[in-house]
Amino acid sequence: MTRTVYVNGQYLPEHEATVSIFDRGFLMSDGVYEVTSVLDGKLIDFDGHCVRLSRSLSELEMAAPCSNETLLEIHRELVRLNDITDGMIYLQVTRGNPGDRDFAYPAEDTPPTLVLFTQSKPGLADAPVAKVGWKVISVPDVRWGRRDIKTTQLLYPSMAKMMAKKVGADDAWLVEDGMVTEGTSNNAYIVKGKRIITRALSTDILHGITRAAVLRFAAEAQFEVEERNFTIAEAQDADEAFITSATAFVMPVVEIDGTALGTGKPGSVTARMRELYLDEMRKAAI
Ligand code: PDD
């Protein structure tokens, strides 16, 4: 089955979908994105992703391509056309095609580019790796200073992912001034007893939509939540660790820079948070 994608108002077979070589997304990484999961054919935390998309756009003085109602219709139509049960929908908005290359932003009436496509991942919530956990390495965080904006400038996170893969790890935790910021494409947490510790929100990290939900459910389940910085050494000494993202949900981390955490197996707090998150989000999916 050929995948149907969405480009600027049209649903097209993927091989017919095109964007101009002058698009600011292509030339300048002048674009923002969202990734929304689909479970049982329904969208997970769609409203959260819309709120963050609006914020990313307004921080970059970029026009919204359409209303959130229209975005919802497009997401649902792509799920239907591609018969997605479990997977993801990738959405990207760029500052559009000014018809040439220029560092200055184009005229305000330049229409933004809107692209969406689906990624089918049957059994996404039952990924076997969630039972084993991830191994992570630490690498310096040399990204730009506005990581709270979800831009498509993803070269360094890709490089960090490759550094991890080259040494047989699953991901990298980024470290700045001795403190963990986040994973390449996820937020990072450690667990000590019944305490869940994660870096506070700022321009240093992406404000994860999964993070917000997980911290809410954690507090409701009587876990103590501490939003503060932590080091790799503190993480290696923790009982458990995990990451969150819209695509990995709550994923255990069992090893950091070659040091096994606790028993070296996914911990019970992490398992509980994954279960809680998936149960609650499936109930609220639209
Ligand atoms: N990444 N931090 C970074 C740097 C991220 O790229 C992401 C998401 C997160 C978690 O955010 P959320 O819970 O809203 O997915 C944190 C997506 C999944 C991606 O790039 O594919």
PDB file of C-alpha atoms and ligand atoms in Angstrom:
ATOM      1  CA  MET A   1       0.000   0.000   0.000  1.00  0.00           C
ATOM      2  CA  THR A   2       1.470   3.356  -1.045  1.00  0.00           C
ATOM      3  CA  ARG A   3       1.610   5.827   1.806  1.00  0.00           C
ATOM      4  CA  THR A   4      -0.575   8.900   1.420  1.00  0.00           C
ATOM      5  CA  VAL A   5       0.970  12.093   2.764  1.00  0.00           C
ATOM      6  CA  TYR A   6      -0.290  15.645   3.174  1.00  0.00           C
ATOM      7  CA  VAL A   7       1.398  18.675   1.588  1.00  0.00           C
ATOM      8  CA  ASN A   8      -0.121  22.160   1.597  1.00  0.00           C
ATOM      9  CA  GLY A   9      -3.774  21.228   1.270  1.00  0.00           C
ATOM     10  CA  GLN A  10      -3.358  18.049  -0.774  1.00  0.00           C
ATOM     11  CA  TYR A  11      -3.391  14.345   0.073  1.00  0.00           C
ATOM     12  CA  LEU A  12      -0.905  12.685  -2.307  1.00  0.00           C
ATOM     13  CA  PRO A  13       0.924   9.384  -2.838  1.00  0.00           C
ATOM     14  CA  GLU A  14       4.311   9.897  -1.161  1.00  0.00           C
ATOM     15  CA  HIS A  15       6.243   9.800  -4.468  1.00  0.00           C
ATOM     16  CA  GLU A  16       4.158  12.686  -5.845  1.00  0.00           C
ATOM     17  CA  ALA A  17       4.622  14.984  -2.830  1.00  0.00           C
ATOM     18  CA  THR A  18       7.142  17.790  -3.336  1.00  0.00           C
ATOM     19  CA  VAL A  19       8.459  20.893  -1.544  1.00  0.00           C
ATOM     20  CA  SER A  20      10.477  23.647  -3.262  1.00  0.00           C
ATOM     21  CA  ILE A  21      14.300  23.657  -3.032  1.00  0.00           C
ATOM     22  CA  PHE A  22      13.886  27.296  -1.871  1.00  0.00           C
ATOM     23  CA  ASP A  23      11.765  26.267   1.098  1.00  0.00           C
ATOM     24  CA  ARG A  24      13.189  27.818   4.297  1.00  0.00           C
ATOM     25  CA  GLY A  25      12.832  24.453   6.017  1.00  0.00           C
ATOM     26  CA  PHE A  26      15.262  22.908   3.491  1.00  0.00           C
ATOM     27  CA  LEU A  27      17.734  25.828   3.299  1.00  0.00           C
ATOM     28  CA  MET A  28      17.702  27.147   6.893  1.00  0.00           C
ATOM     29  CA  SER A  29      16.073  24.458   9.075  1.00  0.00           C
ATOM     30  CA  ASP A  30      13.531  27.264   9.522  1.00  0.00           C
ATOM     31  CA  GLY A  31      10.764  24.954  10.613  1.00  0.00           C
ATOM     32  CA  VAL A  32       9.105  23.393  13.623  1.00  0.00           C
ATOM     33  CA  TYR A  33       7.591  19.964  14.077  1.00  0.00           C
ATOM     34  CA  GLU A  34       5.469  17.708  16.242  1.00  0.00           C
ATOM     35  CA  VAL A  35       5.209  13.942  16.523  1.00  0.00           C
ATOM     36  CA  THR A  36       1.902  12.551  17.772  1.00  0.00           C
ATOM     37  CA  SER A  37       1.449   8.877  18.554  1.00  0.00           C
ATOM     38  CA  VAL A  38      -1.473   6.787  17.382  1.00  0.00           C
ATOM     39  CA  LEU A  39      -2.673   3.860  19.473  1.00  0.00           C
ATOM     40  CA  ASP A  40      -5.688   1.773  18.427  1.00  0.00           C
ATOM     41  CA  GLY A  41      -6.280   4.269  15.597  1.00  0.00           C
ATOM     42  CA  LYS A  42      -6.595   7.217  18.006  1.00  0.00           C
ATOM     43  CA  LEU A  43      -4.396  10.251  18.652  1.00  0.00           C
ATOM     44  CA  ILE A  44      -2.500  10.465  21.943  1.00  0.00           C
ATOM     45  CA  ASP A  45      -2.470  13.889  23.659  1.00  0.00           C
ATOM     46  CA  PHE A  46      -3.343  15.752  20.450  1.00  0.00           C
ATOM     47  CA  ASP A  47      -4.267  18.949  22.319  1.00  0.00           C
ATOM     48  CA  GLY A  48      -0.898  19.006  24.091  1.00  0.00           C
ATOM     49  CA  HIS A  49       0.927  18.811  20.763  1.00  0.00           C
ATOM     50  CA  CYS A  50      -1.240  21.627  19.345  1.00  0.00           C
ATOM     51  CA  VAL A  51      -0.446  23.892  22.304  1.00  0.00           C
ATOM     52  CA  ARG A  52       3.294  23.283  21.940  1.00  0.00           C
ATOM     53  CA  LEU A  53       3.145  23.778  18.154  1.00  0.00           C
ATOM     54  CA  SER A  54       1.465  27.172  18.652  1.00  0.00           C
ATOM     55  CA  ARG A  55       4.156  28.151  21.144  1.00  0.00           C
ATOM     56  CA  SER A  56       7.011  27.055  18.838  1.00  0.00           C
ATOM     57  CA  LEU A  57       5.447  29.040  15.978  1.00  0.00           C
ATOM     58  CA  SER A  58       4.902  32.187  18.035  1.00  0.00           C
ATOM     59  CA  GLU A  59       8.451  32.082  19.510  1.00  0.00           C
ATOM     60  CA  LEU A  60       9.742  32.129  15.914  1.00  0.00           C
ATOM     61  CA  GLU A  61       7.183  34.710  14.702  1.00  0.00           C
ATOM     62  CA  MET A  62       5.952  32.150  12.199  1.00  0.00           C
ATOM     63  CA  ALA A  63       2.387  32.079  10.923  1.00  0.00           C
ATOM     64  CA  ALA A  64       0.143  29.163  11.871  1.00  0.00           C
ATOM     65  CA  PRO A  65      -0.707  27.205   8.711  1.00  0.00           C
ATOM     66  CA  CYS A  66      -4.338  26.561   9.736  1.00  0.00           C
ATOM     67  CA  SER A  67      -6.596  26.138  12.758  1.00  0.00           C
ATOM     68  CA  ASN A  68      -6.180  23.316  15.282  1.00  0.00           C
ATOM     69  CA  GLU A  69      -9.556  21.939  14.126  1.00  0.00           C
ATOM     70  CA  THR A  70      -8.172  21.616  10.601  1.00  0.00           C
ATOM     71  CA  LEU A  71      -4.995  19.993  11.943  1.00  0.00           C
ATOM     72  CA  LEU A  72      -7.136  17.453  13.775  1.00  0.00           C
ATOM     73  CA  GLU A  73      -9.072  16.693  10.574  1.00  0.00           C
ATOM     74  CA  ILE A  74      -5.814  16.182   8.645  1.00  0.00           C
ATOM     75  CA  HIS A  75      -4.382  13.881  11.328  1.00  0.00           C
ATOM     76  CA  ARG A  76      -7.548  11.802  11.355  1.00  0.00           C
ATOM     77  CA  GLU A  77      -7.757  11.645   7.566  1.00  0.00           C
ATOM     78  CA  LEU A  78      -4.135  10.419   7.352  1.00  0.00           C
ATOM     79  CA  VAL A  79      -4.841   7.740   9.967  1.00  0.00           C
ATOM     80  CA  ARG A  80      -7.858   6.652   7.899  1.00  0.00           C
ATOM     81  CA  LEU A  81      -6.197   6.778   4.460  1.00  0.00           C
ATOM     82  CA  ASN A  82      -3.126   4.857   5.662  1.00  0.00           C
ATOM     83  CA  ASP A  83      -5.080   2.469   7.872  1.00  0.00           C
ATOM     84  CA  ILE A  84      -2.873   3.198  10.899  1.00  0.00           C
ATOM     85  CA  THR A  85      -3.626   1.220  14.063  1.00  0.00           C
ATOM     86  CA  ASP A  86      -0.412   2.037  15.947  1.00  0.00           C
ATOM     87  CA  GLY A  87       2.295   4.464  14.912  1.00  0.00           C
ATOM     88  CA  MET A  88       3.087   8.127  14.610  1.00  0.00           C
ATOM     89  CA  ILE A  89       2.077  11.216  12.699  1.00  0.00           C
ATOM     90  CA  TYR A  90       4.893  13.618  11.866  1.00  0.00           C
ATOM     91  CA  LEU A  91       3.909  17.236  11.256  1.00  0.00           C
ATOM     92  CA  GLN A  92       6.231  19.985  10.021  1.00  0.00           C
ATOM     93  CA  VAL A  93       5.564  23.672   9.446  1.00  0.00           C
ATOM     94  CA  THR A  94       8.200  25.827   7.758  1.00  0.00           C
ATOM     95  CA  ARG A  95       8.411  29.528   6.979  1.00  0.00           C
ATOM     96  CA  GLY A  96       7.638  28.603   3.376  1.00  0.00           C
ATOM     97  CA  ASN A  97       9.179  29.306  -0.001  1.00  0.00           C
ATOM     98  CA  PRO A  98      10.312  32.904  -0.637  1.00  0.00           C
ATOM     99  CA  GLY A  99      11.554  31.902  -4.135  1.00  0.00           C
ATOM    100  CA  ASP A 100      15.231  32.526  -3.289  1.00  0.00           C
ATOM    101  CA  ARG A 101      17.800  32.212  -0.458  1.00  0.00           C
ATOM    102  CA  ASP A 102      18.028  35.098   1.996  1.00  0.00           C
ATOM    103  CA  PHE A 103      18.900  35.253   5.716  1.00  0.00           C
ATOM    104  CA  ALA A 104      16.126  37.793   6.330  1.00  0.00           C
ATOM    105  CA  TYR A 105      12.671  36.344   6.876  1.00  0.00           C
ATOM    106  CA  PRO A 106      10.468  36.543   3.767  1.00  0.00           C
ATOM    107  CA  ALA A 107       7.462  38.843   3.380  1.00  0.00           C
ATOM    108  CA  GLU A 108       4.731  38.103   5.917  1.00  0.00           C
ATOM    109  CA  ASP A 109       2.299  36.984   3.225  1.00  0.00           C
ATOM    110  CA  THR A 110       4.616  34.091   2.221  1.00  0.00           C
ATOM    111  CA  PRO A 111       2.467  31.035   2.960  1.00  0.00           C
ATOM    112  CA  PRO A 112       3.949  28.559   5.451  1.00  0.00           C
ATOM    113  CA  THR A 113       4.632  25.018   4.228  1.00  0.00           C
ATOM    114  CA  LEU A 114       2.668  22.291   6.007  1.00  0.00           C
ATOM    115  CA  VAL A 115       3.672  18.647   5.622  1.00  0.00           C
ATOM    116  CA  LEU A 116       2.332  15.620   7.496  1.00  0.00           C
ATOM    117  CA  PHE A 117       3.005  11.920   7.082  1.00  0.00           C
ATOM    118  CA  THR A 118       2.300   8.725   8.982  1.00  0.00           C
ATOM    119  CA  GLN A 119       4.683   6.054  10.266  1.00  0.00           C
ATOM    120  CA  SER A 120       3.052   2.704  10.891  1.00  0.00           C
ATOM    121  CA  LYS A 121       4.448   0.855  13.944  1.00  0.00           C
ATOM    122  CA  PRO A 122       2.229  -2.107  14.759  1.00  0.00           C
ATOM    123  CA  GLY A 123       2.429  -2.985  18.467  1.00  0.00           C
ATOM    124  CA  LEU A 124       4.160   0.321  19.296  1.00  0.00           C
ATOM    125  CA  ALA A 125       3.124   0.197  22.960  1.00  0.00           C
ATOM    126  CA  ASP A 126       4.346  -3.409  23.334  1.00  0.00           C
ATOM    127  CA  ALA A 127       7.873  -2.860  22.001  1.00  0.00           C
ATOM    128  CA  PRO A 128       9.984  -5.711  23.489  1.00  0.00           C
ATOM    129  CA  VAL A 129      12.789  -3.251  24.350  1.00  0.00           C
ATOM    130  CA  ALA A 130      10.563  -1.738  27.055  1.00  0.00           C
ATOM    131  CA  LYS A 131      11.032  -4.985  29.011  1.00  0.00           C
ATOM    132  CA  VAL A 132      14.826  -4.814  28.696  1.00  0.00           C
ATOM    133  CA  GLY A 133      15.488  -1.067  28.871  1.00  0.00           C
ATOM    134  CA  TRP A 134      17.936   1.219  27.099  1.00  0.00           C
ATOM    135  CA  LYS A 135      21.652   1.670  27.576  1.00  0.00           C
ATOM    136  CA  VAL A 136      22.707   5.306  27.314  1.00  0.00           C
ATOM    137  CA  ILE A 137      26.013   7.115  27.068  1.00  0.00           C
ATOM    138  CA  SER A 138      26.682  10.730  28.038  1.00  0.00           C
ATOM    139  CA  VAL A 139      27.870  13.296  25.494  1.00  0.00           C
ATOM    140  CA  PRO A 140      28.377  17.081  25.729  1.00  0.00           C
ATOM    141  CA  ASP A 141      25.275  19.124  24.923  1.00  0.00           C
ATOM    142  CA  VAL A 142      26.431  21.534  22.227  1.00  0.00           C
ATOM    143  CA  ARG A 143      22.982  22.386  20.813  1.00  0.00           C
ATOM    144  CA  TRP A 144      21.715  25.942  20.456  1.00  0.00           C
ATOM    145  CA  GLY A 145      20.203  27.842  23.401  1.00  0.00           C
ATOM    146  CA  ARG A 146      16.475  27.603  22.544  1.00  0.00           C
ATOM    147  CA  ARG A 147      15.825  23.901  22.978  1.00  0.00           C
ATOM    148  CA  ASP A 148      12.319  24.721  24.224  1.00  0.00           C
ATOM    149  CA  ILE A 149      11.363  25.435  20.595  1.00  0.00           C
ATOM    150  CA  LYS A 150      10.769  22.219  18.680  1.00  0.00           C
ATOM    151  CA  THR A 151      12.740  23.117  15.555  1.00  0.00           C
ATOM    152  CA  THR A 152      13.886  20.778  12.798  1.00  0.00           C
ATOM    153  CA  GLN A 153      17.575  21.543  13.519  1.00  0.00           C
ATOM    154  CA  LEU A 154      18.293  17.960  14.543  1.00  0.00           C
ATOM    155  CA  LEU A 155      21.841  17.379  13.309  1.00  0.00           C
ATOM    156  CA  TYR A 156      23.538  17.274  16.706  1.00  0.00           C
ATOM    157  CA  PRO A 157      20.887  14.964  18.237  1.00  0.00           C
ATOM    158  CA  SER A 158      21.437  12.692  15.200  1.00  0.00           C
ATOM    159  CA  MET A 159      25.224  12.804  15.743  1.00  0.00           C
ATOM    160  CA  ALA A 160      24.732  11.966  19.432  1.00  0.00           C
ATOM    161  CA  LYS A 161      22.444   9.046  18.500  1.00  0.00           C
ATOM    162  CA  MET A 162      25.159   7.727  16.179  1.00  0.00           C
ATOM    163  CA  MET A 163      27.824   8.104  18.912  1.00  0.00           C
ATOM    164  CA  ALA A 164      25.584   5.905  21.084  1.00  0.00           C
ATOM    165  CA  LYS A 165      24.964   3.327  18.347  1.00  0.00           C
ATOM    166  CA  LYS A 166      28.675   3.055  17.553  1.00  0.00           C
ATOM    167  CA  VAL A 167      29.368   1.819  21.094  1.00  0.00           C
ATOM    168  CA  GLY A 168      26.341  -0.475  21.239  1.00  0.00           C
ATOM    169  CA  ALA A 169      24.124   1.873  23.288  1.00  0.00           C
ATOM    170  CA  ASP A 170      20.554   2.934  22.507  1.00  0.00           C
ATOM    171  CA  ASP A 171      20.725   6.669  23.097  1.00  0.00           C
ATOM    172  CA  ALA A 172      22.787   9.528  24.513  1.00  0.00           C
ATOM    173  CA  TRP A 173      22.070  11.799  27.476  1.00  0.00           C
ATOM    174  CA  LEU A 174      23.291  15.318  26.835  1.00  0.00           C
ATOM    175  CA  VAL A 175      25.334  17.047  29.528  1.00  0.00           C
ATOM    176  CA  GLU A 176      25.885  20.778  29.975  1.00  0.00           C
ATOM    177  CA  ASP A 177      27.898  22.348  32.823  1.00  0.00           C
ATOM    178  CA  GLY A 178      28.097  18.902  34.426  1.00  0.00           C
ATOM    179  CA  MET A 179      24.302  18.449  34.484  1.00  0.00           C
ATOM    180  CA  VAL A 180      22.083  16.230  32.330  1.00  0.00           C
ATOM    181  CA  THR A 181      19.787  18.269  30.100  1.00  0.00           C
ATOM    182  CA  GLU A 182      17.814  15.552  28.246  1.00  0.00           C
ATOM    183  CA  GLY A 183      18.150  12.652  25.810  1.00  0.00           C
ATOM    184  CA  THR A 184      18.646  13.109  22.062  1.00  0.00           C
ATOM    185  CA  SER A 185      14.879  13.091  21.518  1.00  0.00           C
ATOM    186  CA  ASN A 186      13.379  12.552  24.969  1.00  0.00           C
ATOM    187  CA  ASN A 187      13.330  13.858  28.530  1.00  0.00           C
ATOM    188  CA  ALA A 188      15.514  12.188  31.202  1.00  0.00           C
ATOM    189  CA  TYR A 189      14.575  11.062  34.735  1.00  0.00           C
ATOM    190  CA  ILE A 190      16.135   9.249  37.679  1.00  0.00           C
ATOM    191  CA  VAL A 191      14.327   7.490  40.519  1.00  0.00           C
ATOM    192  CA  LYS A 192      15.408   7.273  44.157  1.00  0.00           C
ATOM    193  CA  GLY A 193      13.016   5.305  46.334  1.00  0.00           C
ATOM    194  CA  LYS A 194       9.596   6.842  45.570  1.00  0.00           C
ATOM    195  CA  ARG A 195      11.132  10.088  44.290  1.00  0.00           C
ATOM    196  CA  ILE A 196      11.142  10.887  40.565  1.00  0.00           C
ATOM    197  CA  ILE A 197      13.734  13.507  39.649  1.00  0.00           C
ATOM    198  CA  THR A 198      13.868  15.391  36.351  1.00  0.00           C
ATOM    199  CA  ARG A 199      15.314  18.690  35.156  1.00  0.00           C
ATOM    200  CA  ALA A 200      12.999  21.700  35.555  1.00  0.00           C
ATOM    201  CA  LEU A 201      11.536  23.406  32.479  1.00  0.00           C
ATOM    202  CA  SER A 202      13.586  26.219  30.924  1.00  0.00           C
ATOM    203  CA  THR A 203      15.016  27.108  27.514  1.00  0.00           C
ATOM    204  CA  ASP A 204      17.583  24.312  28.103  1.00  0.00           C
ATOM    205  CA  ILE A 205      15.195  21.449  27.287  1.00  0.00           C
ATOM    206  CA  LEU A 206      12.155  20.644  25.216  1.00  0.00           C
ATOM    207  CA  HIS A 207       8.972  20.870  27.267  1.00  0.00           C
ATOM    208  CA  GLY A 208       7.897  17.303  26.652  1.00  0.00           C
ATOM    209  CA  ILE A 209       4.206  16.629  26.257  1.00  0.00           C
ATOM    210  CA  THR A 210       4.783  13.140  27.657  1.00  0.00           C
ATOM    211  CA  ARG A 211       6.779  14.685  30.532  1.00  0.00           C
ATOM    212  CA  ALA A 212       3.834  16.888  31.545  1.00  0.00           C
ATOM    213  CA  ALA A 213       1.442  13.929  31.586  1.00  0.00           C
ATOM    214  CA  VAL A 214       3.853  11.590  33.376  1.00  0.00           C
ATOM    215  CA  LEU A 215       4.598  14.123  36.142  1.00  0.00           C
ATOM    216  CA  ARG A 216       0.855  14.687  36.604  1.00  0.00           C
ATOM    217  CA  PHE A 217       0.160  10.935  36.874  1.00  0.00           C
ATOM    218  CA  ALA A 218       3.191  10.454  39.143  1.00  0.00           C
ATOM    219  CA  ALA A 219       1.908  13.049  41.613  1.00  0.00           C
ATOM    220  CA  GLU A 220      -1.592  11.513  41.502  1.00  0.00           C
ATOM    221  CA  ALA A 221      -0.061   8.092  42.252  1.00  0.00           C
ATOM    222  CA  GLN A 222       1.654   9.549  45.354  1.00  0.00           C
ATOM    223  CA  PHE A 223       5.162   9.558  43.949  1.00  0.00           C
ATOM    224  CA  GLU A 224       7.252  12.526  44.989  1.00  0.00           C
ATOM    225  CA  VAL A 225       8.300  14.661  42.015  1.00  0.00           C
ATOM    226  CA  GLU A 226      11.451  16.755  42.237  1.00  0.00           C
ATOM    227  CA  GLU A 227      12.242  19.092  39.330  1.00  0.00           C
ATOM    228  CA  ARG A 228      15.961  19.794  39.559  1.00  0.00           C
ATOM    229  CA  ASN A 229      19.276  19.193  37.815  1.00  0.00           C
ATOM    230  CA  PHE A 230      21.239  15.982  38.298  1.00  0.00           C
ATOM    231  CA  THR A 231      24.668  14.714  37.236  1.00  0.00           C
ATOM    232  CA  ILE A 232      25.628  11.518  35.434  1.00  0.00           C
ATOM    233  CA  ALA A 233      27.269  10.313  38.686  1.00  0.00           C
ATOM    234  CA  GLU A 234      24.003  10.818  40.596  1.00  0.00           C
ATOM    235  CA  ALA A 235      22.109   9.007  37.833  1.00  0.00           C
ATOM    236  CA  GLN A 236      24.524   6.063  37.923  1.00  0.00           C
ATOM    237  CA  ASP A 237      23.895   5.815  41.655  1.00  0.00           C
ATOM    238  CA  ALA A 238      20.069   6.022  41.320  1.00  0.00           C
ATOM    239  CA  ASP A 239      17.711   3.073  41.819  1.00  0.00           C
ATOM    240  CA  GLU A 240      16.175   3.483  38.375  1.00  0.00           C
ATOM    241  CA  ALA A 241      16.167   5.798  35.386  1.00  0.00           C
ATOM    242  CA  PHE A 242      13.889   6.312  32.422  1.00  0.00           C
ATOM    243  CA  ILE A 243      13.146   8.591  29.493  1.00  0.00           C
ATOM    244  CA  THR A 244       9.851   9.860  28.095  1.00  0.00           C
ATOM    245  CA  SER A 245       8.755  10.839  24.607  1.00  0.00           C
ATOM    246  CA  ALA A 246       5.650  10.676  22.467  1.00  0.00           C
ATOM    247  CA  THR A 247       7.054   7.666  20.605  1.00  0.00           C
ATOM    248  CA  ALA A 248       8.844   5.715  23.368  1.00  0.00           C
ATOM    249  CA  PHE A 249       6.249   6.642  26.072  1.00  0.00           C
ATOM    250  CA  VAL A 250       8.072   5.726  29.325  1.00  0.00           C
ATOM    251  CA  MET A 251      11.231   3.742  28.510  1.00  0.00           C
ATOM    252  CA  PRO A 252      13.486   2.271  31.204  1.00  0.00           C
ATOM    253  CA  VAL A 253      17.183   3.141  31.187  1.00  0.00           C
ATOM    254  CA  VAL A 254      19.272   0.349  32.722  1.00  0.00           C
ATOM    255  CA  GLU A 255      22.846   1.415  32.018  1.00  0.00           C
ATOM    256  CA  ILE A 256      24.634   4.784  31.857  1.00  0.00           C
ATOM    257  CA  ASP A 257      28.183   5.017  30.478  1.00  0.00           C
ATOM    258  CA  GLY A 258      28.678   1.291  31.125  1.00  0.00           C
ATOM    259  CA  THR A 259      27.433   1.380  34.733  1.00  0.00           C
ATOM    260  CA  ALA A 260      24.369  -0.749  35.437  1.00  0.00           C
ATOM    261  CA  LEU A 261      21.659   0.927  37.535  1.00  0.00           C
ATOM    262  CA  GLY A 262      20.305  -0.923  40.567  1.00  0.00           C
ATOM    263  CA  THR A 263      19.699  -4.523  39.502  1.00  0.00           C
ATOM    264  CA  GLY A 264      20.488  -3.728  35.861  1.00  0.00           C
ATOM    265  CA  LYS A 265      16.845  -4.474  34.993  1.00  0.00           C
ATOM    266  CA  PRO A 266      13.914  -2.066  34.434  1.00  0.00           C
ATOM    267  CA  GLY A 267      12.670  -0.866  37.823  1.00  0.00           C
ATOM    268  CA  SER A 268       9.208  -1.111  39.379  1.00  0.00           C
ATOM    269  CA  VAL A 269       8.564   2.659  39.530  1.00  0.00           C
ATOM    270  CA  THR A 270       9.389   2.973  35.826  1.00  0.00           C
ATOM    271  CA  ALA A 271       7.159  -0.003  34.981  1.00  0.00           C
ATOM    272  CA  ARG A 272       4.308   1.533  37.013  1.00  0.00           C
ATOM    273  CA  MET A 273       4.705   4.908  35.278  1.00  0.00           C
ATOM    274  CA  ARG A 274       4.702   3.293  31.846  1.00  0.00           C
ATOM    275  CA  GLU A 275       1.559   1.340  32.682  1.00  0.00           C
ATOM    276  CA  LEU A 276      -0.186   4.386  34.179  1.00  0.00           C
ATOM    277  CA  TYR A 277       0.769   6.597  31.243  1.00  0.00           C
ATOM    278  CA  LEU A 278      -0.404   4.130  28.590  1.00  0.00           C
ATOM    279  CA  ASP A 279      -3.669   3.327  30.420  1.00  0.00           C
ATOM    280  CA  GLU A 280      -4.601   6.964  31.000  1.00  0.00           C
ATOM    281  CA  MET A 281      -3.580   8.177  27.557  1.00  0.00           C
ATOM    282  CA  ARG A 282      -5.442   5.376  25.766  1.00  0.00           C
ATOM    283  CA  LYS A 283      -8.574   6.398  27.718  1.00  0.00           C
ATOM    284  CA  ALA A 284      -8.187  10.047  26.715  1.00  0.00           C
ATOM    285  CA  ALA A 285      -7.154   9.384  23.074  1.00  0.00           C
ATOM    286  CA  ILE A 286      -9.274  11.027  20.363  1.00  0.00           C
TER     287      ILE A 286
HETATM  288  N1  PDD B   1      11.114  14.069  20.228  1.00  0.00           N
HETATM  289  N2  PDD B   1      13.341  16.335  24.204  1.00  0.00           N
HETATM  290  C1  PDD B   1      13.667  16.350  22.896  1.00  0.00           C
HETATM  291  C2  PDD B   1      14.960  16.972  22.493  1.00  0.00           C
HETATM  292  C3  PDD B   1      12.796  15.786  21.946  1.00  0.00           C
HETATM  293  O1  PDD B   1      13.110  15.811  20.643  1.00  0.00           O
HETATM  294  C4  PDD B   1      11.592  15.185  22.383  1.00  0.00           C
HETATM  295  C5  PDD B   1      10.595  14.591  21.418  1.00  0.00           C
HETATM  296  C6  PDD B   1      11.303  15.180  23.757  1.00  0.00           C
HETATM  297  C7  PDD B   1      10.033  14.594  24.314  1.00  0.00           C
HETATM  298  O2  PDD B   1       8.914  15.357  23.969  1.00  0.00           O
HETATM  299  P1  PDD B   1       7.470  14.696  23.824  1.00  0.00           P
HETATM  300  O3  PDD B   1       7.208  13.972  25.087  1.00  0.00           O
HETATM  301  O4  PDD B   1       6.575  15.837  23.617  1.00  0.00           O
HETATM  302  O5  PDD B   1       7.555  13.750  22.643  1.00  0.00           O
HETATM  303  C8  PDD B   1      12.197  15.782  24.642  1.00  0.00           C
HETATM  304  C9  PDD B   1      10.223  13.506  19.221  1.00  0.00           C
HETATM  305  C10 PDD B   1       9.480  12.316  19.689  1.00  0.00           C
HETATM  306  C11 PDD B   1      11.007  13.268  17.944  1.00  0.00           C
HETATM  307  O6  PDD B   1      11.847  14.098  17.648  1.00  0.00           O
HETATM  308  O7  PDD B   1      10.742  12.290  17.238  1.00  0.00           O
END
